[in-house]
Amino acid sequence: MAQFYLVRHGQPDYSPCDERGYIGHGKDLAPLSKEGIAQALATALDPRLKSADIIVSSPYTRALQTAAIISQKTNIDITVEMDLHEWMPDLTFQYRVFEECLDLTKDFNNHKGIYPNGETRRWEDLNSLRSRVKKVADKYANYNKVIMVCHEMVIRTLTYAERIAPGEIIECHYEIGKSDELYSFA
């Protein structure tokens, strides 16, 4: 059984993406804001992280930058896991404004992450999200201590945590086949 330290990335700054007209998945290129960098630095100094075996990061810029700051302060290597990315509100990668993303999230929550019978939605369903995240977690279940730098919805698939602040650490014991905590809906 592994001890996971699930770290939510620091606060991003979407203005560089907005200035360039990025839509959909292009928004995931956003770097950390000044506050997000400060959050990542504070997280990196948490003594629980010092003895971890590895840092596993989402490929999104905000998570990678957070992981890099933690790595710099702890001298722990980073590996990037493509499937540790955030829940996908729009599988078509076409949303243009944040409000559209909020509407898709609201629809996901209203349906508890499950497509209505005979219908599909633009968002990634809960079972797909869980399956993707668990496959990544399973790869690291035999380590002693793992830092996973990722996203709120990813963390919520592995824990009962409702709201996770930027830079917050959620501890989780993970064992293959034993981590069936459910995503919780507000």
Rosetta silent file (secondary structure, phi, psi, omega in degrees, C-alpha in Angstrom):
SEQUENCE: MAQFYLVRHGQPDYSPCDERGYIGHGKDLAPLSKEGIAQALATALDPRLKSADIIVSSPYTRALQTAAIISQKTNIDITVEMDLHEWMPDLTFQYRVFEECLDLTKDFNNHKGIYPNGETRRWEDLNSLRSRVKKVADKYANYNKVIMVCHEMVIRTLTYAERIAPGEIIECHYEIGKSDELYSFA
SCORE:     score description
SCORE:     0.000 S_00000001
   1 L     0.000  134.225 -178.583    0.000    0.000    0.000 S_00000001
   2 E   -99.826  148.984  169.875    1.336    3.414   -0.969 S_00000001
   3 E   -95.099  112.839  177.882    1.042    6.688    0.871 S_00000001
   4 E   -98.180  136.895  169.215   -0.066    9.245   -1.715 S_00000001
   5 E  -109.982   99.937 -176.958    0.302   12.957   -1.190 S_00000001
   6 E   -86.442  115.056 -175.433   -2.202   14.350   -3.656 S_00000001
   7 E  -110.880  122.615  172.609   -1.259   17.956   -4.376 S_00000001
   8 E   -78.970  135.766  178.912   -3.569   20.297   -6.193 S_00000001
   9 L   -54.852  160.111  174.461   -1.610   22.597   -8.505 S_00000001
  10 L   -70.347  169.025 -178.734   -1.200   26.264   -7.622 S_00000001
  11 L   -62.006  126.787  179.354   -3.542   28.941   -8.942 S_00000001
  12 E   -84.532  164.764  173.878   -3.156   29.398  -12.712 S_00000001
  13 L  -118.764  105.168 -176.417   -3.085   32.633  -14.705 S_00000001
  14 L   -83.268   -5.231 -175.713   -5.245   32.210  -17.796 S_00000001
  15 H   -60.547  -38.422  177.084   -4.553   35.697  -19.178 S_00000001
  16 H   -61.536  -33.638  178.205   -1.668   34.574  -21.473 S_00000001
  17 H   -72.160  -41.777  179.448   -4.028   32.007  -23.038 S_00000001
  18 H   -64.029  -41.772  179.626   -6.849   34.523  -23.350 S_00000001
  19 H   -60.251  -30.457 -178.178   -4.501   37.078  -24.953 S_00000001
  20 L   -93.293   -1.670  178.944   -3.587   34.502  -27.595 S_00000001
  21 L    75.040   21.074 -179.773   -7.187   33.457  -28.221 S_00000001
  22 L   -65.622  141.461  176.866   -6.635   29.870  -27.059 S_00000001
  23 L  -123.536  167.137  174.720   -9.799   27.803  -26.728 S_00000001
  24 H    48.531 -125.247 -176.045  -10.614   24.442  -25.194 S_00000001
  25 H   -63.286  -22.285  177.068   -7.541   22.406  -24.406 S_00000001
  26 H   -60.555  -25.286  177.814   -5.307   25.389  -25.245 S_00000001
  27 H   -65.667  -22.119 -178.923   -6.349   26.894  -21.902 S_00000001
  28 H   -75.652    0.583  173.738   -4.408   24.078  -20.211 S_00000001
  29 H   -86.725   -0.738 -177.275   -1.179   25.783  -21.280 S_00000001
  30 L   -62.319  132.755  176.007   -1.781   28.462  -18.627 S_00000001
  31 L   -81.382  177.499  174.508    1.156   28.981  -16.233 S_00000001
  32 E   -72.937  148.418  171.283    0.875   29.646  -12.524 S_00000001
  33 L   -77.825  173.827  175.345   -0.024   33.113  -11.339 S_00000001
  34 H   -58.457  -42.169  177.676    2.251   34.891   -8.851 S_00000001
  35 H   -64.064  -39.151  178.286   -0.061   33.648   -6.109 S_00000001
  36 H   -62.872  -38.305  176.428    0.093   30.130   -7.591 S_00000001
  37 H   -64.452  -42.911  177.940    3.900   30.202   -7.465 S_00000001
  38 H   -63.033  -39.150  177.612    3.735   31.267   -3.805 S_00000001
  39 H   -63.340  -44.323  179.852    1.277   28.426   -3.102 S_00000001
  40 H   -64.353  -40.306  177.709    3.576   25.894   -4.780 S_00000001
  41 H   -63.025  -43.202  178.310    6.587   27.192   -2.815 S_00000001
  42 H   -63.370  -42.421  178.419    4.674   26.880    0.469 S_00000001
  43 H   -62.760  -41.557 -177.873    3.564   23.357   -0.441 S_00000001
  44 H   -61.242  -24.192 -179.127    7.121   22.377   -1.383 S_00000001
  45 L   -88.642   -2.690  179.372    8.265   23.202    2.158 S_00000001
  46 L   -65.075  123.816 -175.394    5.745   20.846    3.795 S_00000001
  47 H   -61.799  -21.747  179.082    7.837   18.285    5.726 S_00000001
  48 H   -63.320  -25.463 -175.231    5.543   15.396    4.670 S_00000001
  49 H   -84.611  -18.275 -171.743    6.895   15.659    1.127 S_00000001
  50 L   -58.096  -35.519 -173.028   10.600   15.450    1.953 S_00000001
  51 L  -102.453   17.215  179.705   10.847   11.652    2.085 S_00000001
  52 L   -69.140  155.944 -179.806    8.728   10.791   -0.964 S_00000001
  53 L   -84.070  -31.989 -172.026   10.102    8.382   -3.558 S_00000001
  54 E  -159.520  153.613  169.512    8.826   10.157   -6.667 S_00000001
  55 E  -109.947  125.953  177.246    6.763   13.085   -7.932 S_00000001
  56 E  -111.665  127.680 -174.516    4.141   12.135  -10.504 S_00000001
  57 E  -124.226  147.000  165.766    2.658   15.056  -12.412 S_00000001
  58 L   -61.588  153.913  178.233   -0.216   15.827  -14.722 S_00000001
  59 L   -79.612   -7.765 -178.251    0.999   17.063  -18.121 S_00000001
  60 L   -70.406  143.181 -173.930   -0.872   20.377  -17.789 S_00000001
  61 H   -52.487  -46.433 -177.095    1.372   23.420  -17.372 S_00000001
  62 H   -60.569  -36.233  178.383   -0.073   24.497  -14.015 S_00000001
  63 H   -76.279  -43.620  179.406    0.619   21.050  -12.540 S_00000001
  64 H   -61.086  -40.938  179.247    4.045   20.673  -14.155 S_00000001
  65 H   -66.669  -39.436  175.778    5.144   24.075  -12.869 S_00000001
  66 H   -62.941  -46.220  179.442    3.917   23.173   -9.371 S_00000001
  67 H   -61.647  -39.500  179.694    5.724   19.812   -9.575 S_00000001
  68 H   -63.500  -40.238  178.063    8.921   21.523  -10.757 S_00000001
  69 H   -64.948  -43.577  178.148    8.881   23.859   -7.756 S_00000001
  70 H   -63.558  -43.534  179.292    8.350   20.919   -5.395 S_00000001
  71 H   -60.476  -43.544 -179.975   11.110   18.954   -7.136 S_00000001
  72 H   -60.505  -40.046 -176.792   13.522   21.876   -6.849 S_00000001
  73 H   -82.613  -23.768 -176.575   12.899   22.195   -3.093 S_00000001
  74 H  -108.078  -13.773 -176.792   12.857   18.445   -2.305 S_00000001
  75 L    61.709   36.395  177.821   15.356   17.120   -4.864 S_00000001
  76 L  -109.596  134.867 -178.443   12.849   14.421   -5.889 S_00000001
  77 L   -67.772  151.736  178.673   12.561   13.408   -9.545 S_00000001
  78 E  -109.084  140.217  166.555    9.416   14.072  -11.578 S_00000001
  79 E  -124.029  143.992 -178.605    7.693   11.733  -13.977 S_00000001
  80 E  -102.547  131.096  177.028    4.834   12.916  -16.179 S_00000001
  81 L  -114.534  112.445 -176.858    1.719   10.795  -16.554 S_00000001
  82 H   -56.121  -35.532 -175.898   -0.408   11.797  -19.526 S_00000001
  83 H   -88.292    9.493  176.235   -3.580   10.322  -18.006 S_00000001
  84 H   -92.430   10.397 -179.095   -3.291   12.240  -14.728 S_00000001
  85 L   -68.451  166.620 -178.919   -4.778   15.304  -16.428 S_00000001
  86 L   -64.072  159.166  171.835   -7.882   17.090  -15.191 S_00000001
  87 L   -52.461  142.540 -175.744  -11.422   15.972  -15.905 S_00000001
  88 L  -100.111  106.015 -179.388  -12.367   16.990  -19.433 S_00000001
  89 L   -71.149  -19.082 -176.308  -15.412   19.267  -19.501 S_00000001
  90 L  -144.746   99.027 -178.621  -15.415   19.267  -23.306 S_00000001
  91 L   -67.890  -10.447  176.847  -14.236   16.217  -25.221 S_00000001
  92 L   -90.058   -9.765  179.976  -14.494   18.254  -28.437 S_00000001
  93 L    60.180   32.660 -174.258  -11.909   20.764  -27.096 S_00000001
  94 L  -114.015   -2.180 -177.115  -13.995   23.638  -28.419 S_00000001
  95 L   -63.880  143.442 -173.448  -15.221   25.614  -25.413 S_00000001
  96 L  -107.249  -35.499 -176.646  -14.291   29.267  -25.786 S_00000001
  97 L  -125.499  155.156 -176.904  -15.175   30.996  -22.527 S_00000001
  98 H   -59.109  -35.818 -179.413  -14.966   30.011  -18.893 S_00000001
  99 H   -60.481  -36.481  177.681  -18.738   30.355  -18.470 S_00000001
 100 H   -64.609  -41.409  177.145  -19.239   27.597  -21.049 S_00000001
 101 H   -62.800  -40.703  177.520  -16.924   25.357  -19.047 S_00000001
 102 H   -62.844  -39.451  177.972  -18.935   26.165  -15.890 S_00000001
 103 H   -64.301  -40.956  177.991  -22.161   25.196  -17.682 S_00000001
 104 H   -64.885  -39.279  177.800  -20.636   21.862  -18.741 S_00000001
 105 H   -64.787  -42.425  178.129  -19.470   21.272  -15.161 S_00000001
 106 H   -60.780  -42.751  178.277  -22.954   22.056  -13.848 S_00000001
 107 H   -62.288  -43.876  176.326  -24.450   19.548  -16.313 S_00000001
 108 H   -56.271  -49.504 -178.555  -21.898   16.928  -15.178 S_00000001
 109 H   -65.847  -39.502  179.069  -22.823   17.549  -11.520 S_00000001
 110 H   -61.972  -30.978  179.581  -26.577   17.550  -12.233 S_00000001
 111 L   -99.805   10.752  179.842  -26.213   14.088  -13.784 S_00000001
 112 L    53.265   32.702  174.767  -23.771   12.912  -11.094 S_00000001
 113 L    78.474    8.209 -177.412  -21.196   12.299  -13.817 S_00000001
 114 L  -118.654  129.293  178.092  -23.261    9.696  -15.663 S_00000001
 115 L   -61.374  139.456  173.464  -24.707   10.234  -19.134 S_00000001
 116 L   -60.368  152.879 -179.231  -28.510    9.966  -19.238 S_00000001
 117 L   -50.369  127.001  176.888  -29.789    6.719  -20.811 S_00000001
 118 L    75.011    6.034 -178.358  -29.207    6.730  -24.539 S_00000001
 119 L  -122.775  156.632  168.372  -27.431   10.093  -24.495 S_00000001
 120 L  -124.671  161.896  178.658  -23.888   11.333  -24.498 S_00000001
 121 L  -125.949  171.731  178.286  -22.607   14.700  -23.408 S_00000001
 122 L   -72.660  -22.294 -174.797  -19.564   16.779  -24.316 S_00000001
 123 L   -86.941  156.731  175.811  -17.992   16.084  -20.912 S_00000001
 124 L   -70.904  128.352 -179.292  -15.945   13.107  -19.779 S_00000001
 125 L   -75.655  160.159 -174.488  -18.152   10.781  -17.762 S_00000001
 126 H   -60.754  -39.973 -179.446  -17.270    9.792  -14.211 S_00000001
 127 H   -64.505  -39.112  177.038  -16.509    6.150  -15.023 S_00000001
 128 H   -65.324  -42.944  177.694  -13.997    7.171  -17.697 S_00000001
 129 H   -60.134  -50.352 -179.627  -12.381    9.650  -15.321 S_00000001
 130 H   -58.979  -46.768 -178.726  -12.137    7.069  -12.524 S_00000001
 131 H   -60.000  -45.138 -179.343  -10.753    4.391  -14.812 S_00000001
 132 H   -62.862  -46.132 -177.791   -8.101    6.724  -16.219 S_00000001
 133 H   -68.824  -41.687 -179.759   -6.983    7.972  -12.788 S_00000001
 134 H   -64.596  -35.339  176.927   -6.942    4.515  -11.203 S_00000001
 135 H   -61.403  -38.838  177.252   -4.726    3.138  -13.980 S_00000001
 136 H   -68.963  -48.744 -178.423   -2.179    5.829  -13.129 S_00000001
 137 H   -59.330  -39.732  179.683   -2.508    5.285   -9.371 S_00000001
 138 H   -59.054  -34.191 -179.526   -2.124    1.517   -9.811 S_00000001
 139 H   -63.804  -23.224 -174.877    1.288    2.066  -11.461 S_00000001
 140 L  -114.692   10.186 -176.015    2.586    3.667   -8.243 S_00000001
 141 L   -68.314  -17.136 -179.556    0.791    1.540   -5.644 S_00000001
 142 L   -96.006    1.071  173.568    3.976   -0.365   -4.766 S_00000001
 143 L   -79.871  161.245  174.899    5.968    2.746   -3.847 S_00000001
 144 L   -76.386  -57.810 -177.154    6.169    3.836   -0.220 S_00000001
 145 E  -132.538  128.123 -176.905    5.427    7.549   -0.661 S_00000001
 146 E  -128.696  130.650  171.368    4.272    9.234   -3.844 S_00000001
 147 E   -96.116  121.819  175.948    3.597   12.912   -4.515 S_00000001
 148 E  -113.252  114.202  178.466    0.941   13.282   -7.210 S_00000001
 149 E   -96.961  113.753 -173.120    0.590   16.819   -8.530 S_00000001
 150 E  -150.774 -138.100 -166.828   -2.746   17.010  -10.267 S_00000001
 151 L  -132.800  160.098 -175.568   -6.206   18.577  -10.186 S_00000001
 152 H   -55.549  -49.010 -177.412   -9.215   18.868   -7.915 S_00000001
 153 H   -66.123  -33.244  176.918  -11.463   16.471   -9.836 S_00000001
 154 H   -65.260  -46.393  179.440   -8.648   13.912  -10.072 S_00000001
 155 H   -61.466  -39.560 -179.003   -8.089   14.108   -6.318 S_00000001
 156 H   -65.715  -22.796  177.770  -11.821   13.767   -5.731 S_00000001
 157 H   -74.692  -20.521 -178.302  -11.847   10.441   -7.622 S_00000001
 158 H  -105.100   -9.147 -175.006   -9.415    8.974   -5.074 S_00000001
 159 L  -141.537  176.015  174.056  -10.739   10.591   -1.881 S_00000001
 160 L   -92.667    4.932 -177.935  -13.834   11.964   -0.207 S_00000001
 161 L   -59.222  131.482 -179.574  -12.410   15.486   -0.314 S_00000001
 162 L   -87.982  -53.926 -177.806  -15.050   17.954   -1.500 S_00000001
 163 L  -125.871  130.084 -179.217  -13.066   21.139   -2.058 S_00000001
 164 L  -122.497  122.333 -179.012   -9.315   21.259   -2.432 S_00000001
 165 L   -75.036  153.325  174.578   -7.549   24.615   -2.332 S_00000001
 166 L   -56.403  129.750 -179.196   -4.731   25.391   -4.772 S_00000001
 167 L    84.377   -5.005 -178.004   -1.514   23.953   -3.357 S_00000001
 168 L   -72.044  146.550  177.188   -3.365   21.863   -0.761 S_00000001
 169 E  -106.998  127.749  173.943   -2.087   18.372    0.098 S_00000001
 170 E  -114.814  122.967  178.597   -4.581   15.540    0.620 S_00000001
 171 E   -85.246  142.499 -176.584   -3.145   12.341    2.094 S_00000001
 172 E  -150.629  126.855  170.485   -4.458    9.059    0.752 S_00000001
 173 E   -85.815  129.149 -176.292   -3.488    5.435    1.372 S_00000001
 174 E  -124.976  131.548  176.003   -3.790    3.636   -1.944 S_00000001
 175 L  -136.617  135.141 -178.603   -3.945   -0.046   -2.625 S_00000001
 176 L   -55.643  130.415  177.718   -4.841   -1.618   -5.976 S_00000001
 177 L    79.375   -7.911 -177.291   -8.462   -2.727   -5.949 S_00000001
 178 L  -109.080   -6.636 -176.198   -9.124   -1.220   -2.520 S_00000001
 179 L  -100.775   81.599  179.475   -9.560    2.439   -3.417 S_00000001
 180 L  -113.225   29.104  174.815  -13.203    2.726   -4.334 S_00000001
 181 L   -59.283  143.504 -174.142  -13.955    5.975   -2.568 S_00000001
 182 L   -96.189  147.313  170.587  -16.608    7.769   -4.517 S_00000001
 183 L   -57.978  133.042 -178.561  -16.540   11.157   -6.115 S_00000001
 184 L  -106.426  138.835 -177.486  -18.609   13.357   -3.868 S_00000001
 185 L  -105.829  133.938  179.512  -21.077   15.890   -5.167 S_00000001
 186 L   -73.015    0.000    0.000  -21.715   19.193   -3.428 S_00000001
